[in-house]
PDB file of C-alpha atoms in Angstrom:
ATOM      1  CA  UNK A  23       0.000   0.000   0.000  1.00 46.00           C
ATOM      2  CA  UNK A  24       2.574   2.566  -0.821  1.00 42.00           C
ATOM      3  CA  UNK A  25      -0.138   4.246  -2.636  1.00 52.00           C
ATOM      4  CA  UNK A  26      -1.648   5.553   0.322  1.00 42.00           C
ATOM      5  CA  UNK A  27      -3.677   8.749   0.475  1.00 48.00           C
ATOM      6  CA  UNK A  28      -4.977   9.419   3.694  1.00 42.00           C
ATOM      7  CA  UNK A  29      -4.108   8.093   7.064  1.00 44.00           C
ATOM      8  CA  UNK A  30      -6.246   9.379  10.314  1.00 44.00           C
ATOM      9  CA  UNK A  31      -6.657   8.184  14.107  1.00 55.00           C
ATOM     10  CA  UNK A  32     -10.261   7.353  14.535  1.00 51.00           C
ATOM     11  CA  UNK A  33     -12.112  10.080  16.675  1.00 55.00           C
ATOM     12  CA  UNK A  34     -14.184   9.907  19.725  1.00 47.00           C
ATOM     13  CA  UNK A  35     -18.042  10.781  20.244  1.00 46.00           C
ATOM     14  CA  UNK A  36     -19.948  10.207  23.008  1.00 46.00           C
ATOM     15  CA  UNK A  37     -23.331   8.646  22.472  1.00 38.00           C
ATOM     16  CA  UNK A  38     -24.727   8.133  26.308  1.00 43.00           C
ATOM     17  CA  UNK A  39     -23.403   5.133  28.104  1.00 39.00           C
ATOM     18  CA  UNK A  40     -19.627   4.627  25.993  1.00 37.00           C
ATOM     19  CA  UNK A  41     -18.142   6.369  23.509  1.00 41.00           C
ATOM     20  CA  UNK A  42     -17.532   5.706  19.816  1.00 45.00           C
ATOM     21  CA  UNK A  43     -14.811   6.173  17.136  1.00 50.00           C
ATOM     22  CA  UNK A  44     -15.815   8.125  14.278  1.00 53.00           C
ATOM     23  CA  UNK A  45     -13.819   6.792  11.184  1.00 61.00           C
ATOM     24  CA  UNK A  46     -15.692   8.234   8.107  1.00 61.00           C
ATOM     25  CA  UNK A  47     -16.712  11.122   7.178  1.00 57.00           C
ATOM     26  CA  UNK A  48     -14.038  13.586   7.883  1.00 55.00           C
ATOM     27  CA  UNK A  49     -12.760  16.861   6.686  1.00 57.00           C
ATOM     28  CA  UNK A  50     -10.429  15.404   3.659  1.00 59.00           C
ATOM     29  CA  UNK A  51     -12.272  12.379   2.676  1.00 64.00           C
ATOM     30  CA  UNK A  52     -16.836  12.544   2.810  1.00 68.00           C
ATOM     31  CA  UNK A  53     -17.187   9.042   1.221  1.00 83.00           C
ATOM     32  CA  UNK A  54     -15.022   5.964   0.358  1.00 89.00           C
ATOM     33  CA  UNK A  55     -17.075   4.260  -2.723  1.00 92.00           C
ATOM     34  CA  UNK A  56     -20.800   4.061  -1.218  1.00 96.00           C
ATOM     35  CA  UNK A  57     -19.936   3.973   2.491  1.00 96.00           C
ATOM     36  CA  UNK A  58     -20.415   7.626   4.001  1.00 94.00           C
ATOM     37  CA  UNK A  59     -20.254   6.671   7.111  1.00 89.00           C
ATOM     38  CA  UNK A  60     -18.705   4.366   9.806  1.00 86.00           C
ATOM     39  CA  UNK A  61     -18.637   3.982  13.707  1.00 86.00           C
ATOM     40  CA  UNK A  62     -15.992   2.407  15.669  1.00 84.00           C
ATOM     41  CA  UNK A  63     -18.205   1.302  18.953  1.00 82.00           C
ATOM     42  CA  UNK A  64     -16.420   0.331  21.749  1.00 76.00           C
ATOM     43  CA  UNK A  65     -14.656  -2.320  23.048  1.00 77.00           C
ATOM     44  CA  UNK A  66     -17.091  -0.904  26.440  1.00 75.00           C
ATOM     45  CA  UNK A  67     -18.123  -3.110  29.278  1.00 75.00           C
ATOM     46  CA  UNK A  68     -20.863  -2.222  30.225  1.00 71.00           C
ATOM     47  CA  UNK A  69     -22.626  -2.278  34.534  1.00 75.00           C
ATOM     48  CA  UNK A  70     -25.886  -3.946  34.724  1.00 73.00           C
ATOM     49  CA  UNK A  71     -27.574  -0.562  35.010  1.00 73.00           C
ATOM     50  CA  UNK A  72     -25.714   0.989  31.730  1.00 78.00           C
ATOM     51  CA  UNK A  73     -27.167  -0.086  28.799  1.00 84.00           C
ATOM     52  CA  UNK A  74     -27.344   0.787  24.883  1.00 85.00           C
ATOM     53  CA  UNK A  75     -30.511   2.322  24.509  1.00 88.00           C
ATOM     54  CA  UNK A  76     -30.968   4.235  21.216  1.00 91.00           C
ATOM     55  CA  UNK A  77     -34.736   5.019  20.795  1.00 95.00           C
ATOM     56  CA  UNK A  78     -36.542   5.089  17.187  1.00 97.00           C
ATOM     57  CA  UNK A  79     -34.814   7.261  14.948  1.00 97.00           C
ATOM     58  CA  UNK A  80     -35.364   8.036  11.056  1.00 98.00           C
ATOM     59  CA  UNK A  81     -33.088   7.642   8.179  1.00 98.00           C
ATOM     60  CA  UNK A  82     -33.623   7.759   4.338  1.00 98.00           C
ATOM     61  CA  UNK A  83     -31.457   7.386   1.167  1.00 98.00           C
ATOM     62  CA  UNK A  84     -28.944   4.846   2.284  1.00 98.00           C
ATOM     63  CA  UNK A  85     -28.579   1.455   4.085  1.00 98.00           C
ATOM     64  CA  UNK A  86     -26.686   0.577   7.214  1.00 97.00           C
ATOM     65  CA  UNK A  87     -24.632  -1.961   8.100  1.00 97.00           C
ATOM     66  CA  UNK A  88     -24.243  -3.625  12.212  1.00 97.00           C
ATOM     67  CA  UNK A  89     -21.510  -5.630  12.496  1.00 97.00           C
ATOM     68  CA  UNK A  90     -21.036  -6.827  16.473  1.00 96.00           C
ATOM     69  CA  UNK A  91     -17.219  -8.636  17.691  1.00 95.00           C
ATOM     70  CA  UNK A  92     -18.738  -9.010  21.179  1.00 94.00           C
ATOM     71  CA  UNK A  93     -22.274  -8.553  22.778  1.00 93.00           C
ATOM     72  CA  UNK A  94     -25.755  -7.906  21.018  1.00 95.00           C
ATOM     73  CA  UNK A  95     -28.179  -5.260  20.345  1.00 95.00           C
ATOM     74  CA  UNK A  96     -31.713  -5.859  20.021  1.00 97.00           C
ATOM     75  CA  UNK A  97     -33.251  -4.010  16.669  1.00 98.00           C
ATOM     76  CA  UNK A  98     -36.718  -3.344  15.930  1.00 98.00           C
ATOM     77  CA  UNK A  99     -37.732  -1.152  13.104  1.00 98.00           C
ATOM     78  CA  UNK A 100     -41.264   0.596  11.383  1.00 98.00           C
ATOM     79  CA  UNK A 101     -41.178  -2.687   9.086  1.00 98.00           C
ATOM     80  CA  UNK A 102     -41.984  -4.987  12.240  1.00 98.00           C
ATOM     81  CA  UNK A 103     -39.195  -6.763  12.824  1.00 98.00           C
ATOM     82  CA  UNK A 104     -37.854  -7.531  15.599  1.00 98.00           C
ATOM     83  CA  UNK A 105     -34.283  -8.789  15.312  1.00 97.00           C
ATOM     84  CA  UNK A 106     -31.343  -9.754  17.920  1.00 97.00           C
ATOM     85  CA  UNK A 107     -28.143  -9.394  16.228  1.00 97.00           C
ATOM     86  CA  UNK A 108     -25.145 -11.149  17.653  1.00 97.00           C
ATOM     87  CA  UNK A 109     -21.227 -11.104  16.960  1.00 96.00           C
ATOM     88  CA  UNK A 110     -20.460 -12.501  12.841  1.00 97.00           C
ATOM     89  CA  UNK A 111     -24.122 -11.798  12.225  1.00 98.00           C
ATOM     90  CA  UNK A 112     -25.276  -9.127   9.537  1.00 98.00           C
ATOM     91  CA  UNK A 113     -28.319  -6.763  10.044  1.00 98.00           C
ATOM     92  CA  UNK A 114     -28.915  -5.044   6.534  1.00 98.00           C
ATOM     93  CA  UNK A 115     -31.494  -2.113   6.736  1.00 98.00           C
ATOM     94  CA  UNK A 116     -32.353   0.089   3.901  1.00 98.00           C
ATOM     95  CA  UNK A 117     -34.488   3.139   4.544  1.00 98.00           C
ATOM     96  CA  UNK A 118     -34.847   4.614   1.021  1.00 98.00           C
ATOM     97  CA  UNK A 119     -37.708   6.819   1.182  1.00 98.00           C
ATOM     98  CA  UNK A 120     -38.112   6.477   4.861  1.00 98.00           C
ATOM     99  CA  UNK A 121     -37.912   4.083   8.247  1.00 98.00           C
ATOM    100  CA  UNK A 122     -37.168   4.250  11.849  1.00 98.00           C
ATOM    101  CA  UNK A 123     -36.021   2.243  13.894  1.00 98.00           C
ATOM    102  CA  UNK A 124     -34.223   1.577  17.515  1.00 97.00           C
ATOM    103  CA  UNK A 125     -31.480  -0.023  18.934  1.00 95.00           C
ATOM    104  CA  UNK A 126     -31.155  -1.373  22.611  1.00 94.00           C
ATOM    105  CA  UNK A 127     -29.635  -3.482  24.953  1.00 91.00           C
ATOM    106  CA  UNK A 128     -31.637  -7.015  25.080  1.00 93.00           C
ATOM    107  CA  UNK A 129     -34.035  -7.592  28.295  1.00 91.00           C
ATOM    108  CA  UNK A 130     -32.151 -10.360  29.615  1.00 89.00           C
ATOM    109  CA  UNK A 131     -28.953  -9.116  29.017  1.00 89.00           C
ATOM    110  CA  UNK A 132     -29.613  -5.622  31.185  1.00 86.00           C
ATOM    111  CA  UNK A 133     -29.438  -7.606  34.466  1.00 84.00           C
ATOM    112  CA  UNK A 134     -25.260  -7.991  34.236  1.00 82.00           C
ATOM    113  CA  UNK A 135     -22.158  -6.616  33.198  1.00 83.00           C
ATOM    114  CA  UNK A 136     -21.371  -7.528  29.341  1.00 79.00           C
ATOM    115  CA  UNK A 137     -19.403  -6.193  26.389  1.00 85.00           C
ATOM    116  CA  UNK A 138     -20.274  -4.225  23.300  1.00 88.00           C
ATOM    117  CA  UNK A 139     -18.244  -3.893  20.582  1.00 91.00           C
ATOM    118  CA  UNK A 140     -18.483  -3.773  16.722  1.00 93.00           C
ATOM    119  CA  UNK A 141     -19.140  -1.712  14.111  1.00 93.00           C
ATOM    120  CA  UNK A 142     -21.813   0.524  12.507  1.00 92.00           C
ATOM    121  CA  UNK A 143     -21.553   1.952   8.588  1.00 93.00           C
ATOM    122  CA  UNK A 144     -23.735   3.770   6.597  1.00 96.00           C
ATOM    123  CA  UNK A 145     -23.900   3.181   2.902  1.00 98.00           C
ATOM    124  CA  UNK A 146     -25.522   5.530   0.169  1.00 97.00           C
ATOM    125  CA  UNK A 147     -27.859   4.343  -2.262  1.00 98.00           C
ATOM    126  CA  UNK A 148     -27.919   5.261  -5.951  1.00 98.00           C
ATOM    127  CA  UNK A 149     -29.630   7.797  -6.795  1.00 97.00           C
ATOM    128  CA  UNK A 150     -32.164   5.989  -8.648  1.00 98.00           C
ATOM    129  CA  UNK A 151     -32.819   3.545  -5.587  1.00 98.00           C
ATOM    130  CA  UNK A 152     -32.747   6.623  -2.885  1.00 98.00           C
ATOM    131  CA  UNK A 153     -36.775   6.185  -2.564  1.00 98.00           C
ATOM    132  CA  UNK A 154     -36.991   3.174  -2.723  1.00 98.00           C
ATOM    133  CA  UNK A 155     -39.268   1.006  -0.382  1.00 98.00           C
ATOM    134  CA  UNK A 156     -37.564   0.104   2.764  1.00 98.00           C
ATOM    135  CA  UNK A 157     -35.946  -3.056   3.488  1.00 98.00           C
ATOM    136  CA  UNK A 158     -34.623  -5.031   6.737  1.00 98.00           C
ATOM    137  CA  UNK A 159     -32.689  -8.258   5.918  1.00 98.00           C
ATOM    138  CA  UNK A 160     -30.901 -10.194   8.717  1.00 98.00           C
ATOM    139  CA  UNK A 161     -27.863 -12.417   7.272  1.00 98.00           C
ATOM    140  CA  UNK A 162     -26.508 -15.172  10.061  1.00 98.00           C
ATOM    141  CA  UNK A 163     -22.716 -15.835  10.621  1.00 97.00           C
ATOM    142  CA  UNK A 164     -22.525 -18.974   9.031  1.00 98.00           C
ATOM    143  CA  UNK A 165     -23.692 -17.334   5.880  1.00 98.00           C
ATOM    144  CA  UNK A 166     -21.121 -15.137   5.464  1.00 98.00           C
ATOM    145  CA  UNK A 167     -18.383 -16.371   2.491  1.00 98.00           C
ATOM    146  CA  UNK A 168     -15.193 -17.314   5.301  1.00 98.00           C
ATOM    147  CA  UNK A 169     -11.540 -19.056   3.768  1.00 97.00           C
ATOM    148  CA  UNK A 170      -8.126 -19.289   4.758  1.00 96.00           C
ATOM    149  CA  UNK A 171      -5.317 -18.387   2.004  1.00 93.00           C
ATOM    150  CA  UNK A 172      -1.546 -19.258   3.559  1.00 89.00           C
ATOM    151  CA  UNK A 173      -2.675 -18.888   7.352  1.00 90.00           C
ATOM    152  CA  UNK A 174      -4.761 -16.025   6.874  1.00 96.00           C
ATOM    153  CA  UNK A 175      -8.273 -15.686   7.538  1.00 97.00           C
ATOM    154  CA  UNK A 176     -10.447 -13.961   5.417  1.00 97.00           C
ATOM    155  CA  UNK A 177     -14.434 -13.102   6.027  1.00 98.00           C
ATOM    156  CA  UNK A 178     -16.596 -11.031   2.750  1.00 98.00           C
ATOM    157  CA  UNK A 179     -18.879  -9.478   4.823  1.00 98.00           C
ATOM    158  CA  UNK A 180     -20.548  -7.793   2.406  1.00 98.00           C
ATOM    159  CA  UNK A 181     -20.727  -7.479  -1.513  1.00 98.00           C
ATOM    160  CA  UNK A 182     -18.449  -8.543  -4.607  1.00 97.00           C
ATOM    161  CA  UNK A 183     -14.520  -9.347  -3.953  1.00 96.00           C
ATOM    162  CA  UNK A 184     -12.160 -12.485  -4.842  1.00 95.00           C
ATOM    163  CA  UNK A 185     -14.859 -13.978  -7.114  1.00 96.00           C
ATOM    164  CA  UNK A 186     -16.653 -14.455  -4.126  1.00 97.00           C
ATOM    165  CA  UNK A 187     -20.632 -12.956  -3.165  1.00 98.00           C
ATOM    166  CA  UNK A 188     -21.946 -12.028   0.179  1.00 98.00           C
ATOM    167  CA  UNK A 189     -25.596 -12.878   0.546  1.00 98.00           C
ATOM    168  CA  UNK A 190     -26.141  -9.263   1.690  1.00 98.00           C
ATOM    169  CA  UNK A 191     -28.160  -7.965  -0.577  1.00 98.00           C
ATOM    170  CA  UNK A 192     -26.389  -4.448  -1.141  1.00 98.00           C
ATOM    171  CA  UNK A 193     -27.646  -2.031  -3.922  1.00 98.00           C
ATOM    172  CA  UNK A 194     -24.238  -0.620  -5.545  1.00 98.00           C
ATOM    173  CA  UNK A 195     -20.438  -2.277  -6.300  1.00 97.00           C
ATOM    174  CA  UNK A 196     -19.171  -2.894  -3.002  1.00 97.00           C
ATOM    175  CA  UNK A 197     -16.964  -4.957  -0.630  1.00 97.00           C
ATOM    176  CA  UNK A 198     -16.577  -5.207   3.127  1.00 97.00           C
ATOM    177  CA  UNK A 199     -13.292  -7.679   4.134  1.00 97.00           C
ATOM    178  CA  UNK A 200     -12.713  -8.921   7.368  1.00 98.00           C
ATOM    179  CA  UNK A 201      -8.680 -10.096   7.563  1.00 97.00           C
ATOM    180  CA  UNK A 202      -7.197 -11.631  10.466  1.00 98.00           C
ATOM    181  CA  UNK A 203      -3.147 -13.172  10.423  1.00 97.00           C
ATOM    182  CA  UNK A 204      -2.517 -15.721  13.270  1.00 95.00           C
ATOM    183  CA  UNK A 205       1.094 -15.259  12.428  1.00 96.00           C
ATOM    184  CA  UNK A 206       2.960 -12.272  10.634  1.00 96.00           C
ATOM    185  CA  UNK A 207       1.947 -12.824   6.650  1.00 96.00           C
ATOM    186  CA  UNK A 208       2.262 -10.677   3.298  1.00 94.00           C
ATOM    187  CA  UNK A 209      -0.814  -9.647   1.562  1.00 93.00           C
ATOM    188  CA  UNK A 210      -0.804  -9.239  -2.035  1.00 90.00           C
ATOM    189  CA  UNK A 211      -4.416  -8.768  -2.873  1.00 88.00           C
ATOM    190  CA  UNK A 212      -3.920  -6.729  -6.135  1.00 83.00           C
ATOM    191  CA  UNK A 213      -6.411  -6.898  -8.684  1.00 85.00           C
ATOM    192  CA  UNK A 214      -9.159  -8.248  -6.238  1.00 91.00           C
ATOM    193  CA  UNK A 215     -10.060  -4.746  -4.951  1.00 91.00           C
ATOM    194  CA  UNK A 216     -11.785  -1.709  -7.316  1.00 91.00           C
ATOM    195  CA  UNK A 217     -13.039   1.749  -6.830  1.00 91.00           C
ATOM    196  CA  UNK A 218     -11.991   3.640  -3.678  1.00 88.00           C
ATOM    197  CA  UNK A 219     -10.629   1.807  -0.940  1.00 88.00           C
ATOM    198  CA  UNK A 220      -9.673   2.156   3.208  1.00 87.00           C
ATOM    199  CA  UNK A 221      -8.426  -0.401   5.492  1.00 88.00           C
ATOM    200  CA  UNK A 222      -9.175   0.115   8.964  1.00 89.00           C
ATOM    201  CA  UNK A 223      -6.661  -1.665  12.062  1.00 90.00           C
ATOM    202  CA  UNK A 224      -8.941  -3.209  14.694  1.00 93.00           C
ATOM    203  CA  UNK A 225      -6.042  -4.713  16.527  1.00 94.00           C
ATOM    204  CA  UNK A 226      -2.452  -5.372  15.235  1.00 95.00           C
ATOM    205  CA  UNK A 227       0.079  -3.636  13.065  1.00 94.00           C
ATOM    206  CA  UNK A 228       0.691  -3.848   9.403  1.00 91.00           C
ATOM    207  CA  UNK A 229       3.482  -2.381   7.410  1.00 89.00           C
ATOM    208  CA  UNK A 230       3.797  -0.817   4.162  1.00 82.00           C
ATOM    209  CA  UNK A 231       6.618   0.831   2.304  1.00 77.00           C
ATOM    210  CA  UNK A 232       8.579   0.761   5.208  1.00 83.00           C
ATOM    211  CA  UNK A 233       5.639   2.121   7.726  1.00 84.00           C
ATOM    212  CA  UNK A 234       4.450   1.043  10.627  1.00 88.00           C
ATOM    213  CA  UNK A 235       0.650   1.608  10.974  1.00 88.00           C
ATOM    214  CA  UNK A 236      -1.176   0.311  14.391  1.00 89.00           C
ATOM    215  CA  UNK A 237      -4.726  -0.067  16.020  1.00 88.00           C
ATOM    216  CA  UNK A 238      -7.591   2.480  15.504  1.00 84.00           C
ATOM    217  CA  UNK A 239      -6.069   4.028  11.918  1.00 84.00           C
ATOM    218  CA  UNK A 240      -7.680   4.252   9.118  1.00 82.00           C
ATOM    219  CA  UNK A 241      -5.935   4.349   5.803  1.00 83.00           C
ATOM    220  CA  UNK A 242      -6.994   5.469   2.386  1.00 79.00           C
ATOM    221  CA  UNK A 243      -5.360   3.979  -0.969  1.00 74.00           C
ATOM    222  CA  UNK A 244      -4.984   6.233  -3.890  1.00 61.00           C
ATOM    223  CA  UNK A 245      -5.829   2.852  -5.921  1.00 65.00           C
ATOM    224  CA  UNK A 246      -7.700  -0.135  -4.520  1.00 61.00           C
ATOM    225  CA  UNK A 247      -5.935  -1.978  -7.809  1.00 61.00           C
ATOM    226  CA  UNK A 248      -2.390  -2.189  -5.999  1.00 59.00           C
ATOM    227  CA  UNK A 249      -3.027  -3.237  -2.350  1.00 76.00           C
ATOM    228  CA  UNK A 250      -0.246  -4.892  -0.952  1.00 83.00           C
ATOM    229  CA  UNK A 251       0.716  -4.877   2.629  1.00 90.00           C
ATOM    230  CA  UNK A 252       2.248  -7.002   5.649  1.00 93.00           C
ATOM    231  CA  UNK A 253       0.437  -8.197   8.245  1.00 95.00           C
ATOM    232  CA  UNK A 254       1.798  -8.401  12.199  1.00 96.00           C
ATOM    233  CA  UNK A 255       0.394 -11.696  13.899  1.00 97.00           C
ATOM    234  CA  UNK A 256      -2.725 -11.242  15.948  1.00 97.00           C
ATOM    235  CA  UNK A 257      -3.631  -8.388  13.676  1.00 97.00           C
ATOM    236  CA  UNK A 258      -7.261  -8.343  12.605  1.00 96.00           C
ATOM    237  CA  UNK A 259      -8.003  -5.441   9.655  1.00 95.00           C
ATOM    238  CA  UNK A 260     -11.144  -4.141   7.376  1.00 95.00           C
ATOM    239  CA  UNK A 261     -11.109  -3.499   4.405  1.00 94.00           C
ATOM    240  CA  UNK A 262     -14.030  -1.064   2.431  1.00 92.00           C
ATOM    241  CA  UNK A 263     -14.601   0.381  -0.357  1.00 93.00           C
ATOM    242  CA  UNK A 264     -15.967   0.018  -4.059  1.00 94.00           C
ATOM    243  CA  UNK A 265     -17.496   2.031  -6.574  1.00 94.00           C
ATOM    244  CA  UNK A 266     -17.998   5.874  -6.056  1.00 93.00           C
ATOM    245  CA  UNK A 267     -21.391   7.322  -7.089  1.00 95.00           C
ATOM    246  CA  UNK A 268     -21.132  10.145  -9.660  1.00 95.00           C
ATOM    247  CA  UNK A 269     -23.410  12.562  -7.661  1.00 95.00           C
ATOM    248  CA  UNK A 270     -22.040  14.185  -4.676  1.00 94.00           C
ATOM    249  CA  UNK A 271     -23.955  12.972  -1.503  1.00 95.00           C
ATOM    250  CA  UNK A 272     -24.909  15.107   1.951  1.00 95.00           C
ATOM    251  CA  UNK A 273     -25.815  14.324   5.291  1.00 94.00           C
ATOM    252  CA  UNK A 274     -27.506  15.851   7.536  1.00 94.00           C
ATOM    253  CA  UNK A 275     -28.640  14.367  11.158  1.00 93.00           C
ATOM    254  CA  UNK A 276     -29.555  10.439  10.400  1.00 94.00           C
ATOM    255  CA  UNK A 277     -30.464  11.183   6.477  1.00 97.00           C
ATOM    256  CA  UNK A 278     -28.209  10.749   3.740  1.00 97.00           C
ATOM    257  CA  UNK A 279     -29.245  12.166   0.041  1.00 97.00           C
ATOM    258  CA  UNK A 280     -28.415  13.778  -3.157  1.00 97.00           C
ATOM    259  CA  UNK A 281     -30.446  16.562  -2.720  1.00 98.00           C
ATOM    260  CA  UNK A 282     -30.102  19.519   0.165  1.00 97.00           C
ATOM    261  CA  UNK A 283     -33.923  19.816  -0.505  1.00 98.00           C
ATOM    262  CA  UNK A 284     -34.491  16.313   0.326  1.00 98.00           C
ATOM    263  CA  UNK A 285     -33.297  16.211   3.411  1.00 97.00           C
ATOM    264  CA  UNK A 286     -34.419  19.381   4.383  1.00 97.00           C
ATOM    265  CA  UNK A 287     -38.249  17.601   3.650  1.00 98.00           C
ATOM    266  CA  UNK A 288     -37.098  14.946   5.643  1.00 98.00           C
ATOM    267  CA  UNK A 289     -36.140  16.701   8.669  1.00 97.00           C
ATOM    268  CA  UNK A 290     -39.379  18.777   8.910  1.00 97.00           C
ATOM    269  CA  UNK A 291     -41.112  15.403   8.347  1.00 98.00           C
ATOM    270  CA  UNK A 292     -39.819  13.730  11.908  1.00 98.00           C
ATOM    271  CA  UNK A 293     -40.574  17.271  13.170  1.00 96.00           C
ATOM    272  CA  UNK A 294     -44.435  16.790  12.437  1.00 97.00           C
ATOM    273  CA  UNK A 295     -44.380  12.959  13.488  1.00 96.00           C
ATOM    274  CA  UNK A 296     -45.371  12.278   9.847  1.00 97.00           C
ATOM    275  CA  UNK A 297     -42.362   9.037   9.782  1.00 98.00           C
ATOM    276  CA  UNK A 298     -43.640   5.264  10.877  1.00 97.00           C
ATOM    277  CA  UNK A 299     -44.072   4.048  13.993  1.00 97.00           C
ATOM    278  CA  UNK A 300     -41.753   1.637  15.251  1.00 98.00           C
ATOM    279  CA  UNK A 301     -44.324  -1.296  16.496  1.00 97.00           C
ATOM    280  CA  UNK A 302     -43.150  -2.457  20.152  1.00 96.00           C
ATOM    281  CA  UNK A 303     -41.156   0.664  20.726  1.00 96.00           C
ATOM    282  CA  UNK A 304     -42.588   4.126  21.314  1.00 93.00           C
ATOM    283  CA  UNK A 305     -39.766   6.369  22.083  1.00 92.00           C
ATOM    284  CA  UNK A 306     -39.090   9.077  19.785  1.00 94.00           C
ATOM    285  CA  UNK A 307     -35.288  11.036  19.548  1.00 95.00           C
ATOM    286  CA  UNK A 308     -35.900  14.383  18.247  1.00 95.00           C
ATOM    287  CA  UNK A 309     -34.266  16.395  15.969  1.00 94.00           C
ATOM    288  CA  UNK A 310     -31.191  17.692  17.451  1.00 90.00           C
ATOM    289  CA  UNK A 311     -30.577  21.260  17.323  1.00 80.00           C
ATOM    290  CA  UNK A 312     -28.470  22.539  15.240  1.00 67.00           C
ATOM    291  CA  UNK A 313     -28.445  19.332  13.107  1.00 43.00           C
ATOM    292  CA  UNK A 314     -25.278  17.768  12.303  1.00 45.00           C
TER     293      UNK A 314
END
């Protein structure tokens, strides 16, 4: 990866009971391909009394992504489901025109101490698809493409990448690569990657041209095409990225879009309690003030 073009130290944000590291967007890079968006949340244990509770909330033009390394969050969304998503699990959600939904701490886990950890991404739809009729698909760990290549581990967590298909149904060119080396290895994935491409370090070091690169950085390659790197054992990586949309996207609060107008619509929207209802859950998280 000596063609990298970005490297940045995840940054924190509180969000109630633990804090999170914000890895995308930032000032110098909005989007990588689709994703516009990604959350670093935890490693947190968390007391018996503290618990994830994130009450409905609305999004449009663009799906998410939960991917959990340790505990579970119980989702339930305006569709009516009602889903428990656990570590290696995938819980696709695509709001298009319009869904809420919440995210909490299971009953039966809010009576002890337990971790959260994982990660939560954001990514935009085409603009053709951006109201579209909302979708919620849940996609189990044992689903998820997994091989070894000389010692190394390798998960496609979501879309196209080594001749390989995740079952996640994702609306745009796309890949999401989990990479984990037991023992200090060389990867050479050239020519398996397109479009715009980061690699975030979970845990571990990799080097490249002579760099040493360590836990909670996020790099950015000038071209996905030429990604080659060396991997430190017990170092566990992501790699994103894929195809970039022509149109520029914005985001504003929990809505992603094309159009300034459109979210703007949006916004006022959840202000008049126009959005679904989230069946099972009737909390509501208003409109912060001054939107982000």
């Amino acid at each position: 990866m000596s063609n990298i073009d970005f490297i940045r130290e995840e940054t924190a944000a509180n969000i109630g009971n633990f804090m999170v590291g914000r890895l995308l967007p930032f000032r110098q890079k909005r989007s990588i391909g689709p994703f516009v968006f990604i959350d670093h949340m935890g490693p947190a244990c968390l007391a018996d009394h503290e618990n994830l509770d994130v009450g409905p909330h609305p999004h449009i033009g663009l799906s998410t992504l939960t991917y959990l390394f340790d505990g579970a969050i119980f989702h339930r969304d305006s569709l009516g489901t009602a889903m428990e998503i656990k570590p290696g699990a995938v819980n696709w959600m695509t709001a298009g025109k319009g869904v809420v939904h919440s995210e909490r701490t299971p009953e039966y886990l809010r009576v002890r101490d337990r971790y959260l950890h994982g990660l939560q991404i954001w990514v935009a739809l085409p603009k053709n698809l951006e109201f579209m009729n909302p979708e919620f698909h849940h996609i189990e760990a044992n689903q998820i493409p997994a091989w070894q290549d000389n010692g190394v581990e390798y998960k496609l967590i979501a879309g196209e990448a080594f001749g390989k298909k995740s079952p996640v149904p994702v609306h745009s060119k796309l890949y999401m690569i989990e990479v984990k080396a037991e023992k200090d290895a060389l990867i050479d994935i050239k020519g398996e990657l397109y479009g715009e491409s980061g690699l975030y370090i979970l845990e571990g070091e990799i080097e490249s041209n002579g760099f040493t690169y360590g836990p909670k950085q996020i790099l950015i390659t000038l071209d996905a095409h030429l990604c080659t790197f060396e991997m430190k054992a017990g170092t566990t990586v992501y790699i994103f990225g894929g195809e970039p949309f022509a149109e520029e996207r914005f985001i504003s609060w929990n809505f992603v879009s094309s159009s300034k107008d459109t979210l703007d619509q949006a916004k006022q929207k959840w202000i008049n309690h126009e959005f679904p209802k989230v069946p099972g859950d009737d909390g509501y998280v208003p409109l912060p003030s001054p939107s982000r």
